Amino acid sequence: MVASKRPVTRLPHPPAARARYLVVAVLHRVLSWCLSSVYRRSVKLEDLSAARVLVLKPCCLGDVVFATPLLRELRRALPEAHLTFAVGTHSRPAVANNPTLDDLLDTGPVGSGRFTVRAYVALVRRLRARRFDACLVLERSAVLALIPWLAGIPVRVGIDSGGRGFSLSVAVPARPTRPESELYLDLLRAMGGRPRSGELEYVPSTPAIERIERLMRERLPPSRPFVVLHGAGGINPGMALPRKRWPAESFRSLADRIVQAGATVVLVGSPEDRVDGRVGEWASGRRDARLGHRADDGSAEARKGAKVPEPGPDPFRDLFASFRDLRGPDATPIVDLVGELTLDELAALARRAVAYVGHDSGPSHLAEAAGANVVMLFGPSDPVTYGPRGRRAVALTAGLWCSPCFENGRVAPCANVLCMRSISVERVWNEVARCLAESDRLR
């Protein structure tokens, strides 16, 4: 027998997780077979011309950004309709300034991690009291797709993934795989709409733009290009996938090249990403290697199926301090803004940068929507589904056989996260260097 040359990376889901997934999948299929003929009906967009329309998308930040083309095209098609977006607190910044919306509705914990039956019922009652005429459900969850049905909303248009859309009036199949923003636009197409553009959209607020202007004057060297590096991400309510992160030593090598080229590096992230927080978790090839969607998604199985290094001394704890040692021509600095910016301000900063480098995460998608030159790094997730679509953005992936491993809302256990470690610094630098060269030509 010839041994496989493939490295041990992606591992099978634990038997209990596979059995549970199969049972739930069969249940959804049976419900869809029994109920789809009861609820399915044709819906015409013109019937909603003066309707109260709800768009339901509680989580997560990047996915809410993907909904912005739908909101823009929905407003164009229904100028007289009243549009409300139901979103969780964590993802609200993506649509807080959206000019197409008439109202925002806070979904609380529902759809953003763990929630109680009481919270679920309270949300249903709130929606019922608002008397919406139609709801567009941008979720694959059967539990969330049931909300507009329980709230008595007569028209329910949404995504049918594996039979989970059994309660919908109009169900758009999730297959074949396509960009998430296009899948959302397909809900509009299913009602006869003809969207003109799938471009993501985010406009920073005036206060955010003004604060970034002040920061640039006070903290960034004048007349020098700067590159934004976001080395964290992958953490959302109800989902921890830090294996999306590029190794910290790779970021440091990239920063070294940027500085030596005469540009400034600006570090960004949340307050939790500071040295005394989760900087160590940038090492996705170490302690994050076995982390997935839920604790039962394979850490034990990973230990059985392959030799996985146990967490040891964390060589990345002093990462930000080590960045300060990098100096280039004329002592070009590393500017540390980690924990100092809101998402709104991050978007305003990113679009002023020569380039923004980050993972498949909400801030990266927000930066793209704001018009930044984005270099987005992919491993567990599918760049076809979640990758950037703008002309000023590029997705980089190692193209390993085991990627993507985040499928159907689950992430497969992994022994070593080769997909992120295999993206070379040289490839990322080439994209950044291209942006720097273009910036020089435009000066």
Short mmCIF file of C-alpha atoms in Angstrom, two decimals, residues 8-332:
data_model
loop_
_atom_site.label_atom_id
_atom_site.label_comp_id
_atom_site.label_asym_id
_atom_site.label_seq_id
_atom_site.Cartn_x
_atom_site.Cartn_y
_atom_site.Cartn_z
CA VAL A 8 -2.09 15.24 8.37
CA THR A 9 -4.20 18.37 8.58
CA ARG A 10 -7.96 18.07 8.30
CA LEU A 11 -9.41 15.39 10.57
CA PRO A 12 -12.86 13.75 10.71
CA HIS A 13 -15.55 15.13 12.98
CA PRO A 14 -16.08 13.11 16.19
CA PRO A 15 -18.65 10.29 15.79
CA ALA A 16 -21.11 11.95 18.18
CA ALA A 17 -20.95 15.22 16.24
CA ARG A 18 -21.44 13.41 12.92
CA ALA A 19 -24.43 11.48 14.26
CA ARG A 20 -26.03 14.62 15.68
CA TYR A 21 -25.52 16.48 12.42
CA LEU A 22 -27.06 13.63 10.43
CA VAL A 23 -30.14 13.44 12.67
CA VAL A 24 -30.74 17.18 12.46
CA ALA A 25 -30.20 17.16 8.67
CA VAL A 26 -32.75 14.38 8.20
CA LEU A 27 -35.24 16.22 10.42
CA HIS A 28 -34.91 19.36 8.31
CA ARG A 29 -35.38 17.40 5.09
CA VAL A 30 -38.52 15.72 6.42
CA LEU A 31 -39.99 19.03 7.61
CA SER A 32 -39.18 20.62 4.25
CA TRP A 33 -40.86 17.77 2.38
CA CYS A 34 -43.97 18.02 4.57
CA LEU A 35 -44.34 21.79 4.85
CA SER A 36 -42.86 23.40 1.75
CA SER A 37 -46.00 22.73 -0.28
CA VAL A 38 -48.03 24.44 2.44
CA TYR A 39 -46.00 27.64 2.69
CA ARG A 40 -44.38 28.10 -0.73
CA ARG A 41 -45.97 30.69 -2.99
CA SER A 42 -45.02 33.21 -5.62
CA VAL A 43 -44.13 36.70 -4.40
CA LYS A 44 -43.81 39.68 -6.73
CA LEU A 45 -41.62 42.61 -5.80
CA GLU A 46 -44.25 45.12 -6.91
CA ASP A 47 -46.61 43.72 -4.27
CA LEU A 48 -44.26 45.15 -1.63
CA SER A 49 -44.08 48.67 -3.06
CA ALA A 50 -45.48 50.29 0.10
CA ALA A 51 -44.81 47.44 2.53
CA ARG A 52 -43.13 47.35 5.90
CA VAL A 53 -40.13 45.15 5.10
CA LEU A 54 -37.83 43.57 7.67
CA VAL A 55 -34.35 42.26 6.84
CA LEU A 56 -33.24 39.75 9.49
CA LYS A 57 -29.48 39.26 9.90
CA PRO A 58 -28.36 39.28 13.56
CA CYS A 59 -24.75 38.16 13.02
CA CYS A 60 -21.97 38.50 12.13
CA LEU A 61 -20.14 41.67 11.18
CA GLY A 62 -18.73 40.46 7.85
CA ASP A 63 -22.01 38.83 6.85
CA VAL A 64 -23.89 42.05 7.61
CA VAL A 65 -21.43 43.90 5.36
CA PHE A 66 -22.28 41.35 2.64
CA ALA A 67 -25.93 42.41 3.00
CA THR A 68 -25.24 46.02 1.99
CA PRO A 69 -25.67 45.41 -1.78
CA LEU A 70 -29.08 43.86 -1.09
CA LEU A 71 -30.11 46.85 1.02
CA ARG A 72 -29.06 49.30 -1.68
CA GLU A 73 -30.85 47.38 -4.45
CA LEU A 74 -33.90 46.78 -2.28
CA ARG A 75 -34.23 50.51 -1.67
CA ARG A 76 -33.83 51.21 -5.39
CA ALA A 77 -36.56 48.70 -6.22
CA LEU A 78 -38.87 49.77 -3.36
CA PRO A 79 -38.38 53.52 -2.83
CA GLU A 80 -41.66 53.89 -0.91
CA ALA A 81 -41.26 50.86 1.35
CA HIS A 82 -40.27 51.11 5.02
CA LEU A 83 -37.03 49.14 5.49
CA THR A 84 -35.97 47.87 8.91
CA PHE A 85 -32.80 45.88 9.57
CA ALA A 86 -32.81 43.51 12.54
CA VAL A 87 -29.23 43.06 13.77
CA GLY A 88 -27.28 42.21 16.93
CA THR A 89 -25.23 44.73 18.88
CA HIS A 90 -21.90 43.26 17.76
CA SER A 91 -22.72 43.61 14.05
CA ARG A 92 -24.70 46.85 14.22
CA PRO A 93 -21.75 49.11 13.19
CA ALA A 94 -21.85 47.63 9.66
CA VAL A 95 -25.26 49.21 9.01
CA ALA A 96 -25.46 51.96 11.63
CA ASN A 97 -24.79 54.67 9.02
CA ASN A 98 -26.53 52.98 6.10
CA PRO A 99 -28.61 55.61 4.28
CA THR A 100 -31.01 53.12 2.71
CA LEU A 101 -32.55 52.04 6.02
CA ASP A 102 -35.46 53.64 7.83
CA ASP A 103 -34.88 51.85 11.11
CA LEU A 104 -32.65 49.41 13.00
CA LEU A 105 -34.02 46.78 15.37
CA ASP A 106 -31.83 45.18 18.03
CA THR A 107 -32.19 41.38 18.09
CA GLY A 108 -30.46 41.12 21.47
CA PRO A 109 -28.69 37.79 21.99
CA VAL A 110 -30.86 35.94 19.47
CA GLY A 111 -28.73 34.84 16.54
CA SER A 112 -25.54 36.15 18.16
CA GLY A 113 -24.32 33.22 20.20
CA ARG A 114 -26.21 31.48 22.97
CA PHE A 115 -29.66 32.76 23.80
CA THR A 116 -32.57 31.69 25.97
CA VAL A 117 -36.09 30.71 24.99
CA ARG A 118 -37.26 33.79 26.85
CA ALA A 119 -35.13 36.08 24.65
CA TYR A 120 -36.34 34.27 21.53
CA VAL A 121 -40.01 34.66 22.48
CA ALA A 122 -39.45 38.32 23.39
CA LEU A 123 -38.00 39.01 19.93
CA VAL A 124 -40.93 37.26 18.24
CA ARG A 125 -43.37 39.38 20.22
CA ARG A 126 -41.55 42.59 19.31
CA LEU A 127 -41.70 41.72 15.61
CA ARG A 128 -45.35 40.75 15.85
CA ALA A 129 -46.15 44.12 17.43
CA ARG A 130 -44.44 45.94 14.54
CA ARG A 131 -46.78 44.26 12.00
CA PHE A 132 -44.25 43.76 9.21
CA ASP A 133 -45.60 42.77 5.79
CA ALA A 134 -42.50 40.91 4.61
CA CYS A 135 -39.23 39.58 5.97
CA LEU A 136 -36.01 38.70 4.16
CA VAL A 137 -34.12 36.13 6.25
CA LEU A 138 -30.38 36.18 5.53
CA GLU A 139 -29.69 33.15 7.71
CA ARG A 140 -29.32 29.41 7.14
CA SER A 141 -30.61 28.51 10.59
CA ALA A 142 -34.04 26.87 10.84
CA VAL A 143 -34.48 28.38 14.30
CA LEU A 144 -33.96 31.91 12.95
CA ALA A 145 -35.99 31.28 9.80
CA LEU A 146 -38.94 30.38 12.05
CA ILE A 147 -38.95 33.82 13.68
CA PRO A 148 -40.94 35.67 10.97
CA TRP A 149 -43.42 32.77 10.76
CA LEU A 150 -43.98 32.87 14.52
CA ALA A 151 -44.26 36.68 14.33
CA GLY A 152 -47.10 36.36 11.80
CA ILE A 153 -45.22 38.02 8.93
CA PRO A 154 -47.09 36.85 5.80
CA VAL A 155 -44.24 37.07 3.24
CA ARG A 156 -41.03 35.28 4.21
CA VAL A 157 -38.16 35.17 1.73
CA GLY A 158 -34.94 33.48 2.69
CA ILE A 159 -32.20 30.91 2.20
CA ASP A 160 -32.96 27.20 2.09
CA SER A 161 -29.86 25.29 3.13
CA GLY A 162 -30.41 21.58 3.60
CA GLY A 163 -34.16 21.98 4.09
CA ARG A 164 -33.80 24.53 6.91
CA GLY A 165 -36.04 26.98 5.07
CA PHE A 166 -39.17 24.86 5.44
CA SER A 167 -41.17 27.80 6.90
CA LEU A 168 -40.37 30.24 4.07
CA SER A 169 -42.76 31.55 1.42
CA VAL A 170 -39.91 31.87 -1.09
CA ALA A 171 -36.85 29.72 -0.53
CA VAL A 172 -33.59 30.39 -2.40
CA PRO A 173 -31.26 27.36 -2.54
CA ALA A 174 -27.84 27.86 -0.96
CA ARG A 175 -26.26 25.63 -3.61
CA PRO A 176 -24.32 25.97 -5.81
CA THR A 177 -21.63 27.84 -3.88
CA ARG A 178 -21.45 31.52 -4.82
CA PRO A 179 -20.41 34.77 -3.14
CA GLU A 180 -22.45 35.41 -0.01
CA SER A 181 -23.45 38.85 -1.23
CA GLU A 182 -24.77 37.29 -4.46
CA LEU A 183 -26.74 34.72 -2.48
CA TYR A 184 -28.42 37.57 -0.63
CA LEU A 185 -29.16 39.35 -3.90
CA ASP A 186 -30.76 36.16 -5.17
CA LEU A 187 -33.54 36.74 -2.64
CA LEU A 188 -34.35 39.92 -4.54
CA ARG A 189 -34.08 38.12 -7.88
CA ALA A 190 -36.48 35.43 -6.64
CA MET A 191 -39.15 38.16 -6.41
CA GLY A 192 -38.44 39.51 -9.88
CA GLY A 193 -35.86 42.11 -8.89
CA ARG A 194 -32.92 42.98 -11.13
CA PRO A 195 -30.01 44.24 -9.04
CA ARG A 196 -27.55 46.44 -10.88
CA SER A 197 -24.47 45.98 -8.68
CA GLY A 198 -23.10 43.62 -6.06
CA GLU A 199 -20.55 46.11 -4.73
CA LEU A 200 -20.22 46.24 -0.94
CA GLU A 201 -20.95 49.59 0.60
CA TYR A 202 -19.87 51.38 3.76
CA VAL A 203 -19.48 55.12 4.31
CA PRO A 204 -17.69 56.18 7.52
CA SER A 205 -19.42 58.85 9.57
CA THR A 206 -18.20 62.44 9.59
CA PRO A 207 -16.97 62.24 13.23
CA ALA A 208 -14.97 59.11 12.37
CA ILE A 209 -13.37 60.79 9.35
CA GLU A 210 -12.50 63.87 11.40
CA ARG A 211 -10.88 61.83 14.18
CA ILE A 212 -8.80 59.86 11.68
CA GLU A 213 -7.65 63.12 10.10
CA ARG A 214 -6.48 64.28 13.54
CA LEU A 215 -4.74 60.98 14.28
CA MET A 216 -2.95 61.07 10.95
CA ARG A 217 -1.68 64.57 11.64
CA GLU A 218 -0.61 63.74 15.20
CA ARG A 219 0.64 60.16 14.97
CA LEU A 220 1.66 59.36 11.39
CA PRO A 221 4.76 60.76 9.69
CA PRO A 222 3.71 63.28 7.04
CA SER A 223 4.27 62.61 3.34
CA ARG A 224 4.78 58.87 3.89
CA PRO A 225 2.49 56.07 2.73
CA PHE A 226 1.17 53.76 5.43
CA VAL A 227 -0.08 50.16 5.49
CA VAL A 228 -2.65 48.90 8.01
CA LEU A 229 -2.09 45.45 9.53
CA HIS A 230 -4.92 43.69 11.38
CA GLY A 231 -3.50 40.48 12.85
CA ALA A 232 -6.45 39.30 14.90
CA GLY A 233 -10.09 38.56 14.06
CA GLY A 234 -11.95 35.29 13.73
CA ILE A 235 -13.90 35.85 16.96
CA ASN A 236 -17.64 36.50 16.78
CA PRO A 237 -20.51 35.95 19.20
CA GLY A 238 -21.13 32.21 19.30
CA MET A 239 -18.17 31.36 17.08
CA ALA A 240 -14.46 31.25 17.81
CA LEU A 241 -12.30 30.48 14.78
CA PRO A 242 -8.89 31.99 15.52
CA ARG A 243 -7.30 29.46 13.19
CA LYS A 244 -8.19 31.98 10.48
CA ARG A 245 -5.20 34.01 11.66
CA TRP A 246 -1.89 34.23 9.88
CA PRO A 247 1.05 33.40 12.21
CA ALA A 248 2.43 36.31 14.19
CA GLU A 249 5.98 35.79 12.94
CA SER A 250 4.69 36.19 9.38
CA PHE A 251 3.09 39.51 10.26
CA ARG A 252 6.31 40.65 11.85
CA SER A 253 8.33 39.72 8.75
CA LEU A 254 5.83 41.54 6.55
CA ALA A 255 6.03 44.63 8.78
CA ASP A 256 9.81 44.50 8.51
CA ARG A 257 9.63 44.62 4.71
CA ILE A 258 7.11 47.45 4.74
CA VAL A 259 9.27 49.52 7.05
CA GLN A 260 12.43 48.83 5.02
CA ALA A 261 10.55 50.04 1.94
CA GLY A 262 10.09 53.41 3.61
CA ALA A 263 6.43 53.11 4.56
CA THR A 264 4.73 53.28 7.94
CA VAL A 265 3.02 50.28 9.52
CA VAL A 266 -0.18 50.96 11.46
CA LEU A 267 -1.31 48.18 13.79
CA VAL A 268 -5.04 47.93 14.50
CA GLY A 269 -7.26 45.61 16.47
CA SER A 270 -9.65 45.47 19.39
CA PRO A 271 -8.67 46.20 23.01
CA GLU A 272 -8.54 42.43 23.65
CA ASP A 273 -5.75 42.10 21.11
CA ARG A 274 -3.26 44.07 23.18
CA VAL A 275 -0.16 42.52 24.71
CA ASP A 276 -1.93 41.87 27.98
CA GLY A 277 -4.90 40.35 26.17
CA ARG A 278 -4.97 37.81 23.34
CA VAL A 279 -1.87 38.64 21.34
CA GLY A 280 -0.67 35.09 21.99
CA GLU A 281 -3.64 33.79 20.05
CA TRP A 282 -2.15 35.21 16.83
CA ALA A 283 -0.15 31.93 16.86
CA SER A 284 -2.86 30.03 15.07
CA GLY A 285 -0.52 27.13 14.45
CA ARG A 286 -0.14 26.48 18.16
CA ARG A 287 -2.81 26.77 20.80
CA ASP A 288 -5.47 27.79 18.25
CA ALA A 289 -4.89 24.83 15.98
CA ARG A 290 -7.62 22.73 17.52
CA LEU A 291 -10.17 25.47 18.07
CA GLY A 292 -13.34 25.31 16.03
CA HIS A 293 -16.95 26.39 15.98
CA ARG A 294 -17.80 24.63 19.25
CA ALA A 295 -15.76 22.85 21.87
CA ASP A 296 -17.08 19.47 20.72
CA ASP A 297 -16.03 19.96 17.12
CA GLY A 298 -12.90 17.97 17.45
CA SER A 299 -10.24 18.89 19.96
CA ALA A 300 -10.34 15.41 21.48
CA GLU A 301 -10.47 13.83 18.04
CA ALA A 302 -7.51 15.90 16.92
CA ARG A 303 -5.45 14.61 19.81
CA LYS A 304 -6.34 11.02 18.91
CA GLY A 305 -5.83 11.36 15.17
CA ALA A 306 -2.51 13.16 15.03
CA LYS A 307 0.35 14.40 17.11
CA VAL A 308 -0.62 17.92 18.07
CA PRO A 309 1.78 20.12 20.03
CA GLU A 310 0.43 21.13 23.39
CA PRO A 311 0.47 24.83 24.23
CA GLY A 312 3.85 25.85 25.56
CA PRO A 313 5.60 29.13 26.29
CA ASP A 314 4.02 31.84 24.22
CA PRO A 315 6.68 33.46 21.98
CA PHE A 316 4.21 36.07 20.72
CA ARG A 317 3.34 37.82 23.96
CA ASP A 318 5.86 40.58 23.28
CA LEU A 319 4.89 40.92 19.63
CA PHE A 320 3.82 44.56 19.80
CA ALA A 321 6.91 45.47 21.80
CA SER A 322 9.12 43.75 19.20
CA PHE A 323 7.48 45.78 16.43
CA ARG A 324 8.86 48.93 18.05
CA ASP A 325 12.37 47.66 17.33
CA LEU A 326 11.78 47.78 13.58
CA ARG A 327 13.16 50.89 11.97
CA GLY A 328 13.66 51.79 8.37
CA PRO A 329 14.93 54.80 6.43
CA ASP A 330 14.62 57.97 8.50
CA ALA A 331 13.39 55.90 11.45
CA THR A 332 9.99 55.14 9.97
#
